[in-house]
Short mmCIF file of C-alpha atoms and ligand atoms in Angstrom, two decimals:
data_model
loop_
_atom_site.label_atom_id
_atom_site.label_comp_id
_atom_site.label_asym_id
_atom_site.label_seq_id
_atom_site.Cartn_x
_atom_site.Cartn_y
_atom_site.Cartn_z
CA MET A 9 37.49 52.05 -33.10
CA THR A 10 39.70 52.03 -30.01
CA ALA A 11 39.00 53.68 -26.74
CA GLU A 12 42.31 55.50 -26.99
CA GLY A 13 42.81 59.15 -27.78
CA ARG A 14 40.06 61.58 -27.06
CA GLY A 15 37.20 59.21 -27.71
CA SER A 16 35.44 57.43 -30.52
CA ILE A 17 32.40 58.62 -32.40
CA LEU A 18 30.20 57.08 -35.03
CA ILE A 19 28.22 59.44 -37.26
CA VAL A 20 25.05 57.88 -38.67
CA GLU A 21 23.71 60.17 -41.37
CA ASP A 22 22.40 59.49 -44.89
CA ASP A 23 23.03 63.00 -46.19
CA THR A 24 26.60 62.96 -47.52
CA GLY A 25 27.15 66.71 -47.23
CA MET A 26 26.05 66.72 -43.64
CA ARG A 27 28.16 63.66 -42.82
CA LEU A 28 31.29 65.25 -44.20
CA PHE A 29 30.57 68.48 -42.44
CA LEU A 30 30.13 66.86 -39.02
CA GLY A 31 33.07 64.54 -39.61
CA GLU A 32 35.38 67.40 -40.44
CA ALA A 33 34.32 69.45 -37.43
CA LEU A 34 34.77 66.62 -34.94
CA ARG A 35 37.97 65.24 -36.43
CA LYS A 36 39.53 68.64 -35.74
CA GLU A 37 38.69 68.12 -32.06
CA GLY A 38 40.79 65.00 -32.03
CA TYR A 39 38.09 62.29 -31.93
CA ALA A 40 38.42 58.98 -33.77
CA LEU A 41 35.58 58.96 -36.29
CA ARG A 42 33.62 56.40 -38.26
CA GLU A 43 30.67 57.03 -40.50
CA ALA A 44 27.62 55.01 -41.55
CA GLU A 45 24.97 55.86 -44.11
CA THR A 46 22.32 53.36 -43.16
CA GLY A 47 20.85 51.95 -39.97
CA ALA A 48 21.96 48.43 -40.87
CA ALA A 49 25.57 49.49 -41.41
CA ALA A 50 25.45 51.50 -38.17
CA LEU A 51 24.23 48.56 -36.11
CA GLU A 52 26.94 46.34 -37.45
CA MET A 53 29.70 48.80 -36.57
CA ILE A 54 28.24 49.48 -33.14
CA SER A 55 28.05 45.84 -32.13
CA ALA A 56 31.59 45.27 -33.33
CA GLU A 57 33.23 48.39 -32.00
CA GLN A 58 31.22 49.86 -29.16
CA PRO A 59 32.09 53.53 -29.79
CA ASP A 60 31.91 56.02 -26.95
CA LEU A 61 29.28 58.03 -28.75
CA VAL A 62 26.88 57.73 -31.68
CA LEU A 63 25.55 60.82 -33.45
CA LEU A 64 22.33 59.54 -34.92
CA ASP A 65 20.20 61.15 -37.57
CA ILE A 66 16.75 60.11 -36.40
CA ARG A 67 15.37 60.10 -39.94
CA LEU A 68 17.12 57.49 -42.04
CA PRO A 69 15.61 56.02 -45.22
CA ASP A 70 16.04 52.41 -44.17
CA ALA A 71 15.05 52.53 -40.49
CA ASP A 72 12.58 53.88 -38.00
CA GLY A 73 14.74 56.19 -35.88
CA LEU A 74 13.28 55.27 -32.49
CA ASP A 75 13.48 51.59 -33.26
CA LEU A 76 17.09 51.93 -34.34
CA LEU A 77 17.85 53.82 -31.17
CA ARG A 78 16.44 50.96 -29.08
CA ARG A 79 18.51 48.43 -30.97
CA ILE A 80 21.67 50.50 -30.54
CA ARG A 81 20.96 50.75 -26.82
CA SER A 82 20.65 47.01 -26.47
CA ALA A 83 23.67 46.20 -28.69
CA ALA A 84 25.93 48.64 -26.84
CA PRO A 85 24.41 49.70 -23.52
CA GLU A 86 27.38 51.86 -22.60
CA THR A 87 27.52 53.77 -25.83
CA LEU A 88 25.82 57.16 -25.54
CA VAL A 89 23.54 58.27 -28.32
CA VAL A 90 22.98 61.88 -29.30
CA VAL A 91 20.21 62.26 -31.85
CA MET A 92 19.93 64.86 -34.56
CA THR A 93 16.44 65.91 -35.58
CA ALA A 94 15.03 68.11 -38.25
CA TYR A 95 14.31 71.68 -37.32
CA GLY A 96 10.98 71.93 -35.56
CA SER A 97 10.65 68.28 -34.57
CA ARG A 98 11.31 68.71 -30.91
CA GLN A 99 8.61 66.23 -29.98
CA MET A 100 10.53 63.52 -31.79
CA ALA A 101 13.67 64.57 -29.92
CA HIS A 102 11.92 64.30 -26.59
CA ARG A 103 10.67 60.84 -27.41
CA ALA A 104 14.22 59.83 -28.29
CA VAL A 105 15.45 61.06 -24.94
CA GLU A 106 12.74 59.05 -23.25
CA GLU A 107 14.01 56.03 -25.15
CA GLY A 108 17.42 56.55 -23.66
CA ALA A 109 19.17 59.03 -25.94
CA TYR A 110 21.64 61.07 -23.93
CA ASP A 111 20.82 64.36 -25.65
CA TYR A 112 19.68 65.84 -28.96
CA PHE A 113 20.15 68.79 -31.19
CA GLU A 114 18.20 70.20 -34.03
CA LYS A 115 19.43 70.88 -37.51
CA PRO A 116 20.85 73.16 -38.72
CA VAL A 117 23.68 72.21 -36.45
CA ASP A 118 25.38 74.93 -34.46
CA LEU A 119 29.02 73.80 -34.28
CA ALA A 120 29.67 75.43 -30.92
CA ASP A 121 26.71 73.58 -29.43
CA LEU A 122 27.77 70.37 -31.05
CA ARG A 123 31.26 70.58 -29.58
CA VAL A 124 29.92 71.12 -26.07
CA VAL A 125 27.37 68.33 -26.23
CA VAL A 126 29.88 65.90 -27.70
CA ARG A 127 32.59 66.75 -25.18
CA ARG A 128 30.21 66.29 -22.28
CA ALA A 129 28.85 63.00 -23.64
CA ILE A 130 32.33 61.58 -24.22
CA GLU A 131 33.54 62.54 -20.80
CA ARG A 132 30.57 60.87 -19.26
CA SER A 133 30.89 57.75 -21.28
CA ARG A 134 34.58 57.43 -20.39
CA LEU A 135 33.95 57.91 -16.71
CA ALA A 136 31.27 55.25 -16.76
CA ARG A 137 33.70 52.88 -18.40
CA GLU A 138 36.49 53.66 -16.03
CA VAL A 139 34.28 53.00 -13.01
CA ARG A 140 33.09 49.76 -14.57
CA ASP A 141 36.63 48.64 -15.35
CA LEU A 142 37.72 49.36 -11.81
CA ARG A 143 34.75 47.46 -10.51
CA GLU A 144 35.42 44.46 -12.69
CA GLN A 145 39.01 44.53 -11.58
CA ALA A 146 37.88 44.65 -7.97
CA ALA A 147 35.46 41.79 -8.49
CA SER A 148 38.18 39.49 -9.75
CA ASN A 149 40.73 40.91 -7.31
CA PRO A 150 39.11 41.31 -3.92
CA ILE A 151 40.94 42.70 -0.90
CA PRO A 152 41.89 39.80 1.35
CA GLY A 153 39.85 39.80 4.54
CA MET A 154 37.25 42.24 3.27
CA ILE A 155 33.88 40.71 2.52
CA GLY A 156 31.48 42.31 0.05
CA ARG A 157 30.57 42.21 -3.63
CA SER A 158 27.93 44.92 -3.65
CA ALA A 159 28.59 47.82 -6.05
CA GLY A 160 29.49 50.11 -3.16
CA MET A 161 32.02 47.67 -1.70
CA LEU A 162 33.56 46.83 -5.07
CA LYS A 163 34.08 50.51 -5.62
CA MET A 164 35.56 50.71 -2.15
CA ALA A 165 38.01 47.93 -2.99
CA SER A 166 39.20 49.70 -6.10
CA LEU A 167 39.54 52.98 -4.22
CA ILE A 168 41.57 51.23 -1.52
CA ARG A 169 43.94 49.90 -4.16
CA LEU A 170 44.16 53.31 -5.76
CA VAL A 171 44.97 55.24 -2.56
CA ALA A 172 47.29 52.56 -1.25
CA ALA A 173 49.59 53.24 -4.14
CA HIS A 174 49.82 56.97 -3.43
CA ASP A 175 51.37 58.42 -0.31
CA ILE A 176 48.62 60.91 0.44
CA PRO A 177 46.36 61.45 3.48
CA VAL A 178 43.06 59.64 3.41
CA LEU A 179 39.88 60.37 5.33
CA ILE A 180 37.45 57.51 5.94
CA GLU A 181 33.85 58.38 6.70
CA GLY A 182 31.16 55.94 7.76
CA GLU A 183 28.62 55.08 10.42
CA SER A 184 29.82 53.18 13.41
CA GLY A 185 30.69 49.56 12.73
CA THR A 186 30.96 49.94 8.91
CA GLY A 187 34.60 48.87 8.85
CA LYS A 188 36.58 52.11 8.97
CA GLU A 189 39.44 50.65 10.92
CA LEU A 190 39.49 47.58 8.73
CA VAL A 191 39.80 49.77 5.64
CA ALA A 192 42.62 51.77 7.24
CA ARG A 193 44.52 48.54 7.92
CA LYS A 194 43.94 47.31 4.37
CA ILE A 195 45.27 50.55 2.92
CA HIS A 196 48.37 50.11 5.05
CA GLU A 197 48.79 46.43 4.11
CA ILE A 198 48.56 47.03 0.38
CA SER A 199 50.74 50.15 0.47
CA PRO A 200 54.52 50.19 0.19
CA ARG A 201 54.57 51.01 3.90
CA ASN A 202 53.48 47.45 4.72
CA GLY A 203 56.09 45.88 6.96
CA ARG A 204 56.45 49.14 8.85
CA PRO A 205 54.19 49.90 11.85
CA PHE A 206 50.45 50.51 11.71
CA VAL A 207 49.66 52.69 14.72
CA ALA A 208 46.02 53.32 15.66
CA VAL A 209 44.92 56.03 18.05
CA ASN A 210 41.32 56.53 19.05
CA CYS A 211 41.07 60.25 19.72
CA ALA A 212 37.68 59.89 21.39
CA ALA A 213 38.80 57.23 23.85
CA ILE A 214 41.77 59.10 25.33
CA PRO A 215 41.11 62.02 27.69
CA GLU A 216 42.24 65.31 26.16
CA THR A 217 44.89 65.84 28.81
CA LEU A 218 46.54 62.55 27.95
CA LEU A 219 46.16 62.69 24.18
CA GLU A 220 49.01 65.14 23.73
CA ALA A 221 51.43 62.97 25.70
CA GLU A 222 50.18 59.90 23.86
CA LEU A 223 50.73 61.40 20.42
CA PHE A 224 53.86 63.49 20.99
CA GLY A 225 55.58 61.56 23.79
CA TYR A 226 57.52 63.24 26.57
CA GLU A 227 60.94 63.56 28.14
CA ARG A 228 61.87 62.52 31.60
CA GLY A 229 60.70 65.13 34.10
CA ALA A 230 58.36 66.87 31.64
CA PHE A 231 55.63 66.64 34.26
CA THR A 232 55.06 64.95 37.59
CA GLY A 233 55.09 61.26 37.01
CA ALA A 234 57.19 61.39 33.83
CA VAL A 235 59.90 59.23 35.33
CA ARG A 236 61.27 58.01 32.04
CA PRO A 237 61.15 59.29 28.46
CA HIS A 238 58.24 58.08 26.38
CA GLU A 239 58.03 57.72 22.62
CA GLY A 240 54.87 59.25 21.14
CA ARG A 241 52.60 57.61 18.57
CA PHE A 242 53.88 59.82 15.74
CA GLU A 243 57.37 58.49 16.35
CA GLN A 244 56.13 54.91 16.73
CA ALA A 245 54.52 55.17 13.30
CA GLU A 246 57.85 56.03 11.69
CA GLY A 247 57.93 54.76 8.11
CA GLY A 248 54.40 53.39 8.49
CA THR A 249 50.82 54.51 8.83
CA LEU A 250 49.19 56.51 11.59
CA PHE A 251 45.46 55.90 11.98
CA LEU A 252 43.68 58.68 13.85
CA ASP A 253 40.23 57.35 14.65
CA GLU A 254 37.35 59.72 15.58
CA ILE A 255 39.47 62.68 14.57
CA GLY A 256 36.35 64.88 14.83
CA ASP A 257 36.56 64.58 18.60
CA MET A 258 39.96 66.27 18.86
CA SER A 259 40.08 69.46 20.90
CA ALA A 260 40.89 72.78 19.25
CA ALA A 261 44.34 72.82 20.85
CA MET A 262 45.16 69.32 19.60
CA GLN A 263 43.88 70.17 16.13
CA ALA A 264 46.32 73.05 16.04
CA LYS A 265 49.21 70.87 17.14
CA LEU A 266 48.32 68.16 14.64
CA LEU A 267 48.15 70.71 11.81
CA ARG A 268 51.61 71.97 12.69
CA THR A 269 52.96 68.42 12.75
CA LEU A 270 51.49 67.67 9.33
CA GLN A 271 52.89 70.90 7.87
CA GLU A 272 56.36 70.62 9.31
CA LYS A 273 56.61 66.81 9.46
CA THR A 274 58.45 67.12 12.77
CA VAL A 275 57.44 66.49 16.39
CA GLU A 276 58.72 67.74 19.70
CA ARG A 277 58.23 65.59 22.78
CA ILE A 278 56.69 67.38 25.72
CA GLY A 279 59.48 68.88 27.80
CA SER A 280 61.96 68.86 24.92
CA LYS A 281 63.17 71.63 22.64
CA ALA A 282 64.58 69.28 20.03
CA SER A 283 62.37 68.54 17.10
CA LYS A 284 62.54 65.26 15.32
CA LYS A 285 61.63 64.48 11.71
CA VAL A 286 58.81 62.06 11.31
CA ASP A 287 57.58 60.15 8.25
CA PHE A 288 54.14 58.61 8.37
CA ARG A 289 51.08 58.37 6.16
CA LEU A 290 48.02 59.72 7.88
CA VAL A 291 44.71 57.88 7.65
CA ALA A 292 41.92 59.54 9.61
CA ALA A 293 38.40 58.33 10.31
CA THR A 294 35.20 59.86 11.56
CA ASN A 295 31.60 58.85 12.00
CA GLN A 296 30.49 62.48 12.13
CA ASP A 297 29.95 64.87 9.30
CA LEU A 298 33.28 66.71 9.44
CA ALA A 299 32.27 69.25 6.82
CA ALA A 300 29.40 70.23 9.11
CA SER A 301 31.79 70.51 12.02
CA VAL A 302 33.92 72.85 9.90
CA ARG A 303 30.84 75.00 9.25
CA THR A 304 30.01 75.25 12.94
CA GLY A 305 33.64 76.03 13.76
CA ARG A 306 34.09 72.84 15.76
CA PHE A 307 36.76 71.55 13.36
CA ARG A 308 39.52 73.66 11.78
CA GLU A 309 39.02 74.26 8.10
CA ASP A 310 42.76 74.29 7.33
CA LEU A 311 43.21 70.93 9.05
CA TYR A 312 40.17 69.55 7.22
CA TYR A 313 41.71 70.43 3.87
CA ARG A 314 44.98 68.79 4.87
CA ILE A 315 43.35 65.47 5.70
CA ASN A 316 40.56 65.22 3.14
CA THR A 317 42.58 64.99 -0.06
CA ILE A 318 40.89 61.65 -0.61
CA VAL A 319 37.64 60.77 1.15
CA LEU A 320 36.43 57.17 1.27
CA ARG A 321 32.77 56.91 2.25
CA LEU A 322 31.88 53.48 3.59
CA PRO A 323 28.29 52.59 2.81
CA PRO A 324 26.12 51.44 5.73
CA LEU A 325 25.34 47.73 5.81
CA ARG A 326 21.68 48.31 4.89
CA GLU A 327 22.85 49.63 1.49
CA ARG A 328 25.04 46.63 0.66
CA GLY A 329 22.38 44.26 -0.62
CA ASP A 330 23.46 40.62 -0.55
CA ASP A 331 26.69 41.39 1.26
CA LEU A 332 24.54 40.84 4.33
CA ARG A 333 24.31 37.19 3.42
CA LEU A 334 28.01 36.82 2.61
CA LEU A 335 28.93 38.36 5.95
CA ALA A 336 26.30 36.40 7.88
CA ASP A 337 27.43 33.04 6.41
CA ARG A 338 31.01 33.89 7.28
CA TYR A 339 30.15 34.71 10.88
CA VAL A 340 28.13 31.53 11.26
CA GLU A 341 31.15 29.62 10.02
CA ILE A 342 33.58 31.41 12.33
CA TYR A 343 31.47 31.18 15.48
CA GLY A 344 30.25 27.70 14.63
CA ALA A 345 33.88 26.56 14.65
CA LYS A 346 34.62 28.54 17.78
CA TYR A 347 31.75 27.02 19.76
CA GLY A 348 32.34 23.50 18.52
CA LYS A 349 29.34 23.52 16.15
CA GLU A 350 31.10 22.80 12.87
CA GLY A 351 28.96 22.52 9.77
CA LEU A 352 26.32 24.87 11.19
CA ARG A 353 24.47 26.79 8.49
CA LEU A 354 22.22 29.81 8.31
CA ALA A 355 18.71 28.72 7.30
CA ASN A 356 17.04 30.67 4.47
CA ASP A 357 14.23 31.99 6.60
CA ALA A 358 16.78 33.09 9.20
CA TYR A 359 18.30 35.21 6.50
CA GLY A 360 14.87 36.76 5.99
CA VAL A 361 14.86 37.87 9.65
CA LEU A 362 18.31 39.42 9.22
CA ARG A 363 17.09 41.24 6.17
CA SER A 364 14.19 42.85 8.01
CA HIS A 365 16.54 44.58 10.44
CA SER A 366 18.10 47.94 9.55
CA TRP A 367 21.50 47.38 11.23
CA PRO A 368 22.22 50.78 12.77
CA GLY A 369 25.38 49.23 14.23
CA ASN A 370 26.35 47.84 10.83
CA VAL A 371 28.86 44.99 10.46
CA ARG A 372 29.85 44.99 14.11
CA GLU A 373 26.21 44.60 15.15
CA LEU A 374 25.75 41.81 12.62
CA GLU A 375 28.74 39.98 14.00
CA ASN A 376 27.47 40.28 17.58
CA VAL A 377 23.99 39.12 16.64
CA LEU A 378 25.27 36.09 14.76
CA GLN A 379 27.65 35.19 17.50
CA ARG A 380 24.71 35.00 19.86
CA ALA A 381 22.49 33.25 17.32
CA VAL A 382 25.16 30.55 16.87
CA LEU A 383 25.29 30.13 20.60
CA PHE A 384 21.52 29.58 20.74
CA ALA A 385 21.42 27.19 17.80
CA HIS A 386 21.30 23.46 18.27
CA GLY A 387 21.12 21.00 15.38
CA ARG A 388 22.36 21.84 11.92
CA ASP A 389 20.76 25.22 11.30
CA VAL A 390 20.76 28.67 12.74
CA GLY A 391 17.01 29.20 12.40
CA PRO A 392 14.85 32.32 12.39
CA GLU A 393 13.99 31.85 16.07
CA HIS A 394 17.67 31.92 17.03
CA VAL A 395 18.28 35.05 14.98
CA ALA A 396 15.15 36.75 16.39
CA LEU A 397 16.27 35.94 19.90
CA ALA A 398 19.77 37.21 19.21
CA LEU A 399 18.37 40.37 17.70
CA SER A 400 16.11 41.03 20.60
CA ALA A 401 19.12 41.00 22.89
CA SER A 402 21.03 43.30 20.58
CA GLU A 403 21.81 46.62 22.17
CA GLY A 404 22.74 48.32 18.92
CA PRO A 405 25.48 50.90 18.60
CA GLU A 406 26.49 53.54 21.08
CA ARG A 407 24.98 56.14 18.83
CA GLY A 408 23.14 55.20 15.73
CA PRO A 409 20.40 56.70 13.63
CA GLU A 410 17.88 54.23 14.85
CA ARG A 411 18.03 54.05 18.59
CA GLY A 412 14.46 54.54 19.74
CA GLU A 413 11.10 53.04 20.48
CA ASP A 414 11.63 49.74 18.75
CA ARG A 415 14.68 48.95 20.79
CA PRO A 416 13.76 46.20 23.16
CA ASP A 417 13.61 47.21 26.76
CA GLU A 418 16.55 45.73 28.58
CA GLU A 419 14.59 45.01 31.70
CA LYS A 420 11.77 43.36 29.83
CA SER A 421 12.17 39.64 29.44
CA LEU A 422 13.88 38.55 26.25
CA LEU A 423 11.00 36.15 25.85
CA GLU A 424 8.46 38.96 25.83
CA ASN A 425 10.39 40.54 23.05
CA VAL A 426 10.23 37.61 20.75
CA GLY A 427 6.92 36.19 21.85
CA GLU A 428 6.35 32.51 21.40
CA ILE A 429 9.26 31.75 19.15
CA ALA A 430 11.82 31.39 21.85
CA GLY A 431 10.14 28.78 24.02
CA SER A 432 12.47 27.86 26.78
CA ALA A 433 15.45 29.04 24.76
CA GLU A 434 16.21 31.93 27.08
CA LYS A 435 17.01 29.80 30.05
CA GLU A 436 18.91 27.41 27.85
CA MET A 437 21.01 30.10 26.31
CA ILE A 438 21.82 31.57 29.68
CA VAL A 439 22.96 28.21 30.94
CA GLU A 440 24.97 27.74 27.81
CA ALA A 441 26.63 31.13 28.17
CA LEU A 442 27.39 30.50 31.81
CA THR A 443 28.88 27.14 30.99
CA LYS A 444 31.02 28.63 28.21
CA SER A 445 32.27 31.31 30.50
CA ARG A 446 32.75 28.94 33.46
CA TRP A 447 30.14 30.87 35.41
CA ARG A 448 31.96 34.15 35.21
CA ARG A 449 28.94 36.47 35.19
CA GLN A 450 30.43 39.39 33.31
CA ALA A 451 31.84 37.17 30.60
CA ALA A 452 28.49 35.43 30.22
CA ALA A 453 26.65 38.74 30.03
CA ASP A 454 29.09 39.93 27.33
CA LEU A 455 28.51 36.77 25.38
CA LEU A 456 24.75 37.32 25.55
CA GLY A 457 25.02 41.01 24.82
CA ILE A 458 23.15 42.02 27.96
CA THR A 459 24.25 43.86 31.04
CA ARG A 460 25.52 42.01 34.07
CA ARG A 461 22.55 43.27 36.09
CA THR A 462 20.06 41.93 33.56
CA LEU A 463 21.85 38.59 33.64
CA LEU A 464 21.69 38.45 37.40
CA ASN A 465 17.95 39.20 37.33
CA LYS A 466 17.36 36.47 34.83
CA MET A 467 19.45 33.97 36.72
CA LYS A 468 17.34 34.64 39.77
CA LYS A 469 14.17 34.27 37.72
CA TYR A 470 15.23 30.91 36.41
CA GLY A 471 16.61 29.79 39.71
CA LEU A 472 20.19 29.70 38.41
CA SER A 473 21.92 31.68 41.09
N1 ATP B 522 33.64 44.23 4.72
C1 ATP B 522 33.95 43.57 5.83
N2 ATP B 522 34.37 42.28 5.77
C2 ATP B 522 34.70 41.62 6.88
N3 ATP B 522 34.63 42.13 8.10
C3 ATP B 522 34.25 43.40 8.27
C4 ATP B 522 33.89 44.17 7.13
N4 ATP B 522 33.51 45.42 7.57
C5 ATP B 522 33.65 45.38 8.91
N5 ATP B 522 34.10 44.18 9.32
C6 ATP B 522 34.34 43.80 10.72
O1 ATP B 522 33.38 44.47 11.50
C7 ATP B 522 33.93 44.92 12.73
C8 ATP B 522 33.80 46.45 12.80
O2 ATP B 522 34.70 47.04 11.89
P1 ATP B 522 35.56 48.32 12.27
O3 ATP B 522 36.01 48.26 13.65
O4 ATP B 522 36.59 48.49 11.22
O5 ATP B 522 34.43 49.45 12.11
P2 ATP B 522 34.48 50.98 12.43
O6 ATP B 522 33.82 51.66 11.30
O7 ATP B 522 35.86 51.38 12.76
O8 ATP B 522 33.53 51.06 13.71
P3 ATP B 522 33.47 52.26 14.83
O9 ATP B 522 32.92 53.45 14.17
O10 ATP B 522 32.50 51.67 15.83
O11 ATP B 522 34.85 52.43 15.36
C9 ATP B 522 35.36 44.45 12.73
O12 ATP B 522 35.40 43.23 13.41
C10 ATP B 522 35.68 44.27 11.25
O13 ATP B 522 36.68 43.32 11.06
MG1 MG B 523 36.61 52.23 14.53
#
């Protein structure tokens, strides 16, 4: 039984008349059919051929129906089983469903019902297989530079490969620090547009009045100060990919202009009447719920439908299971090398401390925390005390779901936040950061993830000024 065509079905039924009747009806629908009269024959075919669907008569002479069902499930976990029960034995049917049957119907069989149940079951079984195949492919074919083997990230990798091959707009959604920009770059790198420019614009970081000039460019004399012509980002992205980050922050006027650009695939520089053809693939990102912004009228619906042909939802770090460890080990390696502490490793119990945090700032927060933890570590291991200390100094994301009471007070001593664990580590780490940054205060504060003012206070406290 191949997985080609419309799907493969095995009918397990001891009543010859019934078997022929079902076989005939389903063959007409285009399915590849096999038949078995006994439980033993059925099991043999199922282990060998893994059909999409088994239609199982729950009352066979040679087998207990529920027991057979369990054995089918373990021999072919992805095969769906629809059981057929005698009229009036609904209780049996329900027990079968509890044992993992996908659905049931009672005899006498209504052909219209049968067709619907079978079609639905086959569709579902095929989808499950397709997703699994893509995942397996992704597992053996990771995206270079993207760390993660959790189900969510493997799915992401296969989606990236899929969208990279098609020249359609992509919208990336995800909390801050989940890797939206990284994904945008990977899509570009894998796509045929690789080798042409990747141009990133953060719509939230550029004041509204400047965004138009930035995106569209301008001619000399278009406004005061426009002393020479300027090529806009759309033009710079020619042949390549334009990444519009935080697209949800665009003003209504800019949304209208962007929509027109996407529809007409031309741009006009400010102060020019001439329009120029542009060719770029749009990748947009947002950490807000754009659909909600559409409902409140904050974001144009027509623009939304232009950019959301494909939506990639990046899972937050707290939903990526052991990816946390893969990422953590990598950052320890990177920063270990950077700070001259080669061979440094993350201790097991340090990993436990990482696990207990919810990472509202996601991968970016993890990287910052481990950078600091590496800085604090001496000896061979990054221990739990180093991670706890680094976490206590973590300021989290600009806006995250979890900013609140448990965030350590900046002005409170770092030592108070971690209690006894730290010992004299705070002073030590400040000295270390100052040394690394050659006593440039701001650089040292950045390294430690605290504000300059906090650093100055602490330096005074430890007599370091
Ligand atoms: N799966 C990953 N593997 C390796 N590095 C990652 C991964 N995800 C994110 N990073 C790294 O984490 C950092 C944050 O990623 P990125 O800037 O792409 O996130 P973002 O979602 O755009 O964040 P923001 O919403 O704050 O703009 C980057 O240094 C990026 O390289
Ligand atoms: Mg970003």
